[in-house]
């Protein structure tokens, strides 16, 4: 038995999951009843694959900017340090199917993009590390596996 950790994802057995998937990783309710929901959007199979940094970075810029055209309930969208996925936090949005729909629309936006937003030294902390083509490859692969997003764990043999 592993010790129970403070961070929800540290209690997730990463050898049992089947990426890509979208998983509710946690909720917090504020004192006024507002609810923050955090989703684990896993693009790559943990410890088998990862996103290369320039493509991941451009995907972050593109998704962070475009997802807010589809909902005003985004709190944050940030990449995981292991380079296998992103966390999406939303406020008062517990409709999982709608989250999947928003994600799909946002990834379609990435495929249509002609440039990476805020890809310059004024608006970004490492403006030289970007790849629009890399971001599009990641988005296209994720969209091609859309039917798998609801399945988090591997089928038992
Ligand atoms: Zn940046």
mmCIF file of C-alpha atoms and ligand atoms in Angstrom:
data_model
loop_
_atom_site.group_PDB
_atom_site.id
_atom_site.type_symbol
_atom_site.label_atom_id
_atom_site.label_comp_id
_atom_site.label_asym_id
_atom_site.label_seq_id
_atom_site.Cartn_x
_atom_site.Cartn_y
_atom_site.Cartn_z
ATOM 1 C CA UNK A 1 0.000 0.000 0.000
ATOM 2 C CA UNK A 2 1.328 3.405 -0.913
ATOM 3 C CA UNK A 3 1.061 6.207 1.616
ATOM 4 C CA UNK A 4 -1.872 8.536 0.918
ATOM 5 C CA UNK A 5 -0.435 11.717 -0.582
ATOM 6 C CA UNK A 6 -1.734 15.292 -0.487
ATOM 7 C CA UNK A 7 -1.751 15.614 -4.270
ATOM 8 C CA UNK A 8 -4.657 13.703 -5.813
ATOM 9 C CA UNK A 9 -2.691 12.532 -8.844
ATOM 10 C CA UNK A 10 0.066 11.120 -6.635
ATOM 11 C CA UNK A 11 -2.561 8.633 -5.465
ATOM 12 C CA UNK A 12 -3.391 7.632 -9.043
ATOM 13 C CA UNK A 13 -1.675 4.462 -10.258
ATOM 14 C CA UNK A 14 -0.170 5.728 -13.515
ATOM 15 C CA UNK A 15 0.567 2.152 -14.649
ATOM 16 C CA UNK A 16 -3.172 1.341 -14.723
ATOM 17 C CA UNK A 17 -4.413 4.187 -16.910
ATOM 18 C CA UNK A 18 -4.956 4.141 -20.671
ATOM 19 C CA UNK A 19 -4.258 7.482 -22.326
ATOM 20 C CA UNK A 20 -5.727 9.465 -23.865
ATOM 21 C CA UNK A 21 -8.471 10.167 -21.321
ATOM 22 C CA UNK A 22 -10.217 12.983 -19.476
ATOM 23 C CA UNK A 23 -10.647 12.451 -15.747
ATOM 24 C CA UNK A 24 -12.171 14.535 -12.969
ATOM 25 C CA UNK A 25 -9.221 14.874 -10.594
ATOM 26 C CA UNK A 26 -10.817 16.898 -7.827
ATOM 27 C CA UNK A 27 -13.388 19.430 -6.708
ATOM 28 C CA UNK A 28 -13.320 22.253 -4.188
ATOM 29 C CA UNK A 29 -16.377 24.087 -2.899
ATOM 30 C CA UNK A 30 -15.935 27.658 -1.695
ATOM 31 C CA UNK A 31 -17.710 29.206 1.250
ATOM 32 C CA UNK A 32 -20.345 30.707 -1.047
ATOM 33 C CA UNK A 33 -21.039 27.368 -2.707
ATOM 34 C CA UNK A 34 -19.076 27.975 -5.881
ATOM 35 C CA UNK A 35 -17.370 24.841 -7.092
ATOM 36 C CA UNK A 36 -13.956 24.500 -8.758
ATOM 37 C CA UNK A 37 -13.516 21.313 -10.759
ATOM 38 C CA UNK A 38 -10.120 20.139 -11.904
ATOM 39 C CA UNK A 39 -9.807 17.816 -14.893
ATOM 40 C CA UNK A 40 -6.808 15.690 -15.868
ATOM 41 C CA UNK A 41 -6.587 15.828 -19.662
ATOM 42 C CA UNK A 42 -4.120 13.086 -20.437
ATOM 43 C CA UNK A 43 -2.721 13.155 -23.969
ATOM 44 C CA UNK A 44 0.083 10.600 -23.649
ATOM 45 C CA UNK A 45 0.538 7.250 -21.944
ATOM 46 C CA UNK A 46 2.505 7.841 -18.716
ATOM 47 C CA UNK A 47 6.081 6.553 -18.748
ATOM 48 C CA UNK A 48 5.707 5.381 -22.370
ATOM 49 C CA UNK A 49 5.299 8.614 -24.314
ATOM 50 C CA UNK A 50 5.419 12.347 -23.746
ATOM 51 C CA UNK A 51 4.909 15.591 -25.640
ATOM 52 C CA UNK A 52 8.044 17.360 -26.841
ATOM 53 C CA UNK A 53 8.464 20.707 -25.143
ATOM 54 C CA UNK A 54 8.158 23.172 -28.091
ATOM 55 C CA UNK A 55 4.921 21.552 -29.343
ATOM 56 C CA UNK A 56 3.569 21.234 -25.807
ATOM 57 C CA UNK A 57 4.351 24.882 -25.132
ATOM 58 C CA UNK A 58 2.589 26.065 -28.292
ATOM 59 C CA UNK A 59 -0.349 23.769 -27.529
ATOM 60 C CA UNK A 60 -0.572 25.404 -24.108
ATOM 61 C CA UNK A 61 -0.700 28.897 -25.616
ATOM 62 C CA UNK A 62 -3.244 27.870 -28.264
ATOM 63 C CA UNK A 63 -5.528 25.942 -25.907
ATOM 64 C CA UNK A 64 -5.340 28.502 -23.095
ATOM 65 C CA UNK A 65 -6.347 31.291 -25.477
ATOM 66 C CA UNK A 66 -8.948 29.432 -27.536
ATOM 67 C CA UNK A 67 -10.752 27.479 -24.820
ATOM 68 C CA UNK A 68 -11.937 30.800 -23.371
ATOM 69 C CA UNK A 69 -13.866 31.437 -26.600
ATOM 70 C CA UNK A 70 -15.990 28.370 -25.797
ATOM 71 C CA UNK A 71 -16.686 28.977 -22.100
ATOM 72 C CA UNK A 72 -16.153 31.771 -19.584
ATOM 73 C CA UNK A 73 -15.810 29.248 -16.752
ATOM 74 C CA UNK A 74 -12.106 28.436 -17.195
ATOM 75 C CA UNK A 75 -9.960 29.163 -14.151
ATOM 76 C CA UNK A 76 -6.723 27.677 -15.464
ATOM 77 C CA UNK A 77 -5.238 25.407 -18.110
ATOM 78 C CA UNK A 78 -1.684 24.283 -17.423
ATOM 79 C CA UNK A 79 0.687 21.565 -18.624
ATOM 80 C CA UNK A 80 1.920 18.783 -16.365
ATOM 81 C CA UNK A 81 5.640 18.707 -15.662
ATOM 82 C CA UNK A 82 5.808 15.087 -16.868
ATOM 83 C CA UNK A 83 4.744 16.372 -20.318
ATOM 84 C CA UNK A 84 1.929 13.785 -20.631
ATOM 85 C CA UNK A 85 -1.067 16.057 -20.157
ATOM 86 C CA UNK A 86 -2.743 19.219 -18.958
ATOM 87 C CA UNK A 87 -4.862 20.223 -16.011
ATOM 88 C CA UNK A 88 -8.025 22.180 -16.718
ATOM 89 C CA UNK A 89 -9.736 23.923 -13.819
ATOM 90 C CA UNK A 90 -13.231 25.344 -14.295
ATOM 91 C CA UNK A 91 -15.702 27.049 -11.987
ATOM 92 C CA UNK A 92 -19.294 25.830 -11.591
ATOM 93 C CA UNK A 93 -19.104 23.549 -14.614
ATOM 94 C CA UNK A 94 -19.804 19.923 -13.726
ATOM 95 C CA UNK A 95 -21.159 18.745 -17.084
ATOM 96 C CA UNK A 96 -18.536 16.230 -18.180
ATOM 97 C CA UNK A 97 -19.907 15.781 -21.705
ATOM 98 C CA UNK A 98 -19.803 19.551 -22.222
ATOM 99 C CA UNK A 99 -16.185 19.616 -21.039
ATOM 100 C CA UNK A 100 -15.368 17.001 -23.685
ATOM 101 C CA UNK A 101 -17.189 19.078 -26.299
ATOM 102 C CA UNK A 102 -15.266 22.228 -25.283
ATOM 103 C CA UNK A 103 -11.994 20.286 -25.453
ATOM 104 C CA UNK A 104 -12.852 18.980 -28.919
ATOM 105 C CA UNK A 105 -13.687 22.479 -30.198
ATOM 106 C CA UNK A 106 -10.485 23.867 -28.691
ATOM 107 C CA UNK A 107 -8.353 21.186 -30.340
ATOM 108 C CA UNK A 108 -10.098 21.898 -33.660
ATOM 109 C CA UNK A 109 -9.075 25.534 -33.194
ATOM 110 C CA UNK A 110 -5.465 24.378 -32.803
ATOM 111 C CA UNK A 111 -5.654 22.556 -36.152
ATOM 112 C CA UNK A 112 -6.923 25.750 -37.824
ATOM 113 C CA UNK A 113 -4.311 28.040 -36.259
ATOM 114 C CA UNK A 114 -1.867 29.883 -38.491
ATOM 115 C CA UNK A 115 0.268 31.216 -35.641
ATOM 116 C CA UNK A 116 0.922 30.691 -31.939
ATOM 117 C CA UNK A 117 -0.643 33.469 -29.842
ATOM 118 C CA UNK A 118 1.619 35.483 -27.530
ATOM 119 C CA UNK A 119 4.716 33.804 -28.932
ATOM 120 C CA UNK A 120 7.128 36.681 -28.255
ATOM 121 C CA UNK A 121 9.459 37.844 -25.520
ATOM 122 C CA UNK A 122 6.998 40.395 -24.150
ATOM 123 C CA UNK A 123 4.140 37.927 -23.626
ATOM 124 C CA UNK A 124 5.943 34.625 -22.969
ATOM 125 C CA UNK A 125 8.755 33.373 -20.754
ATOM 126 C CA UNK A 126 10.528 31.272 -23.401
ATOM 127 C CA UNK A 127 9.427 32.618 -26.743
ATOM 128 C CA UNK A 128 12.109 30.700 -28.676
ATOM 129 C CA UNK A 129 10.695 27.339 -27.559
ATOM 130 C CA UNK A 130 7.611 26.927 -29.736
ATOM 131 C CA UNK A 131 6.359 24.676 -32.518
ATOM 132 C CA UNK A 132 3.008 25.263 -34.192
ATOM 133 C CA UNK A 133 3.446 22.077 -36.237
ATOM 134 C CA UNK A 134 4.254 20.138 -33.070
ATOM 135 C CA UNK A 135 1.117 21.476 -31.384
ATOM 136 C CA UNK A 136 -0.997 20.510 -34.386
ATOM 137 C CA UNK A 137 0.410 16.967 -34.395
ATOM 138 C CA UNK A 138 -0.468 16.506 -30.715
ATOM 139 C CA UNK A 139 -3.960 17.960 -31.230
ATOM 140 C CA UNK A 140 -4.642 15.812 -34.309
ATOM 141 C CA UNK A 141 -3.616 12.622 -32.518
ATOM 142 C CA UNK A 142 -5.775 13.499 -29.512
ATOM 143 C CA UNK A 143 -8.801 14.224 -31.721
ATOM 144 C CA UNK A 144 -8.314 10.970 -33.641
ATOM 145 C CA UNK A 145 -8.697 9.105 -30.329
ATOM 146 C CA UNK A 146 -11.761 11.043 -29.160
ATOM 147 C CA UNK A 147 -13.720 7.810 -28.640
ATOM 148 C CA UNK A 148 -11.224 6.808 -25.925
ATOM 149 C CA UNK A 149 -11.478 9.964 -23.803
ATOM 150 C CA UNK A 150 -14.094 8.531 -21.414
ATOM 151 C CA UNK A 151 -12.098 5.389 -20.603
ATOM 152 C CA UNK A 152 -9.520 6.077 -17.922
ATOM 153 C CA UNK A 153 -8.282 2.595 -17.063
ATOM 154 C CA UNK A 154 -6.993 -0.258 -19.160
ATOM 155 C CA UNK A 155 -9.410 -3.122 -19.833
ATOM 156 C CA UNK A 156 -8.792 -5.945 -17.383
ATOM 157 C CA UNK A 157 -7.250 -8.918 -19.159
HETATM 158 ZN ZN1 LIG B 1 4.846 30.680 -23.158
#
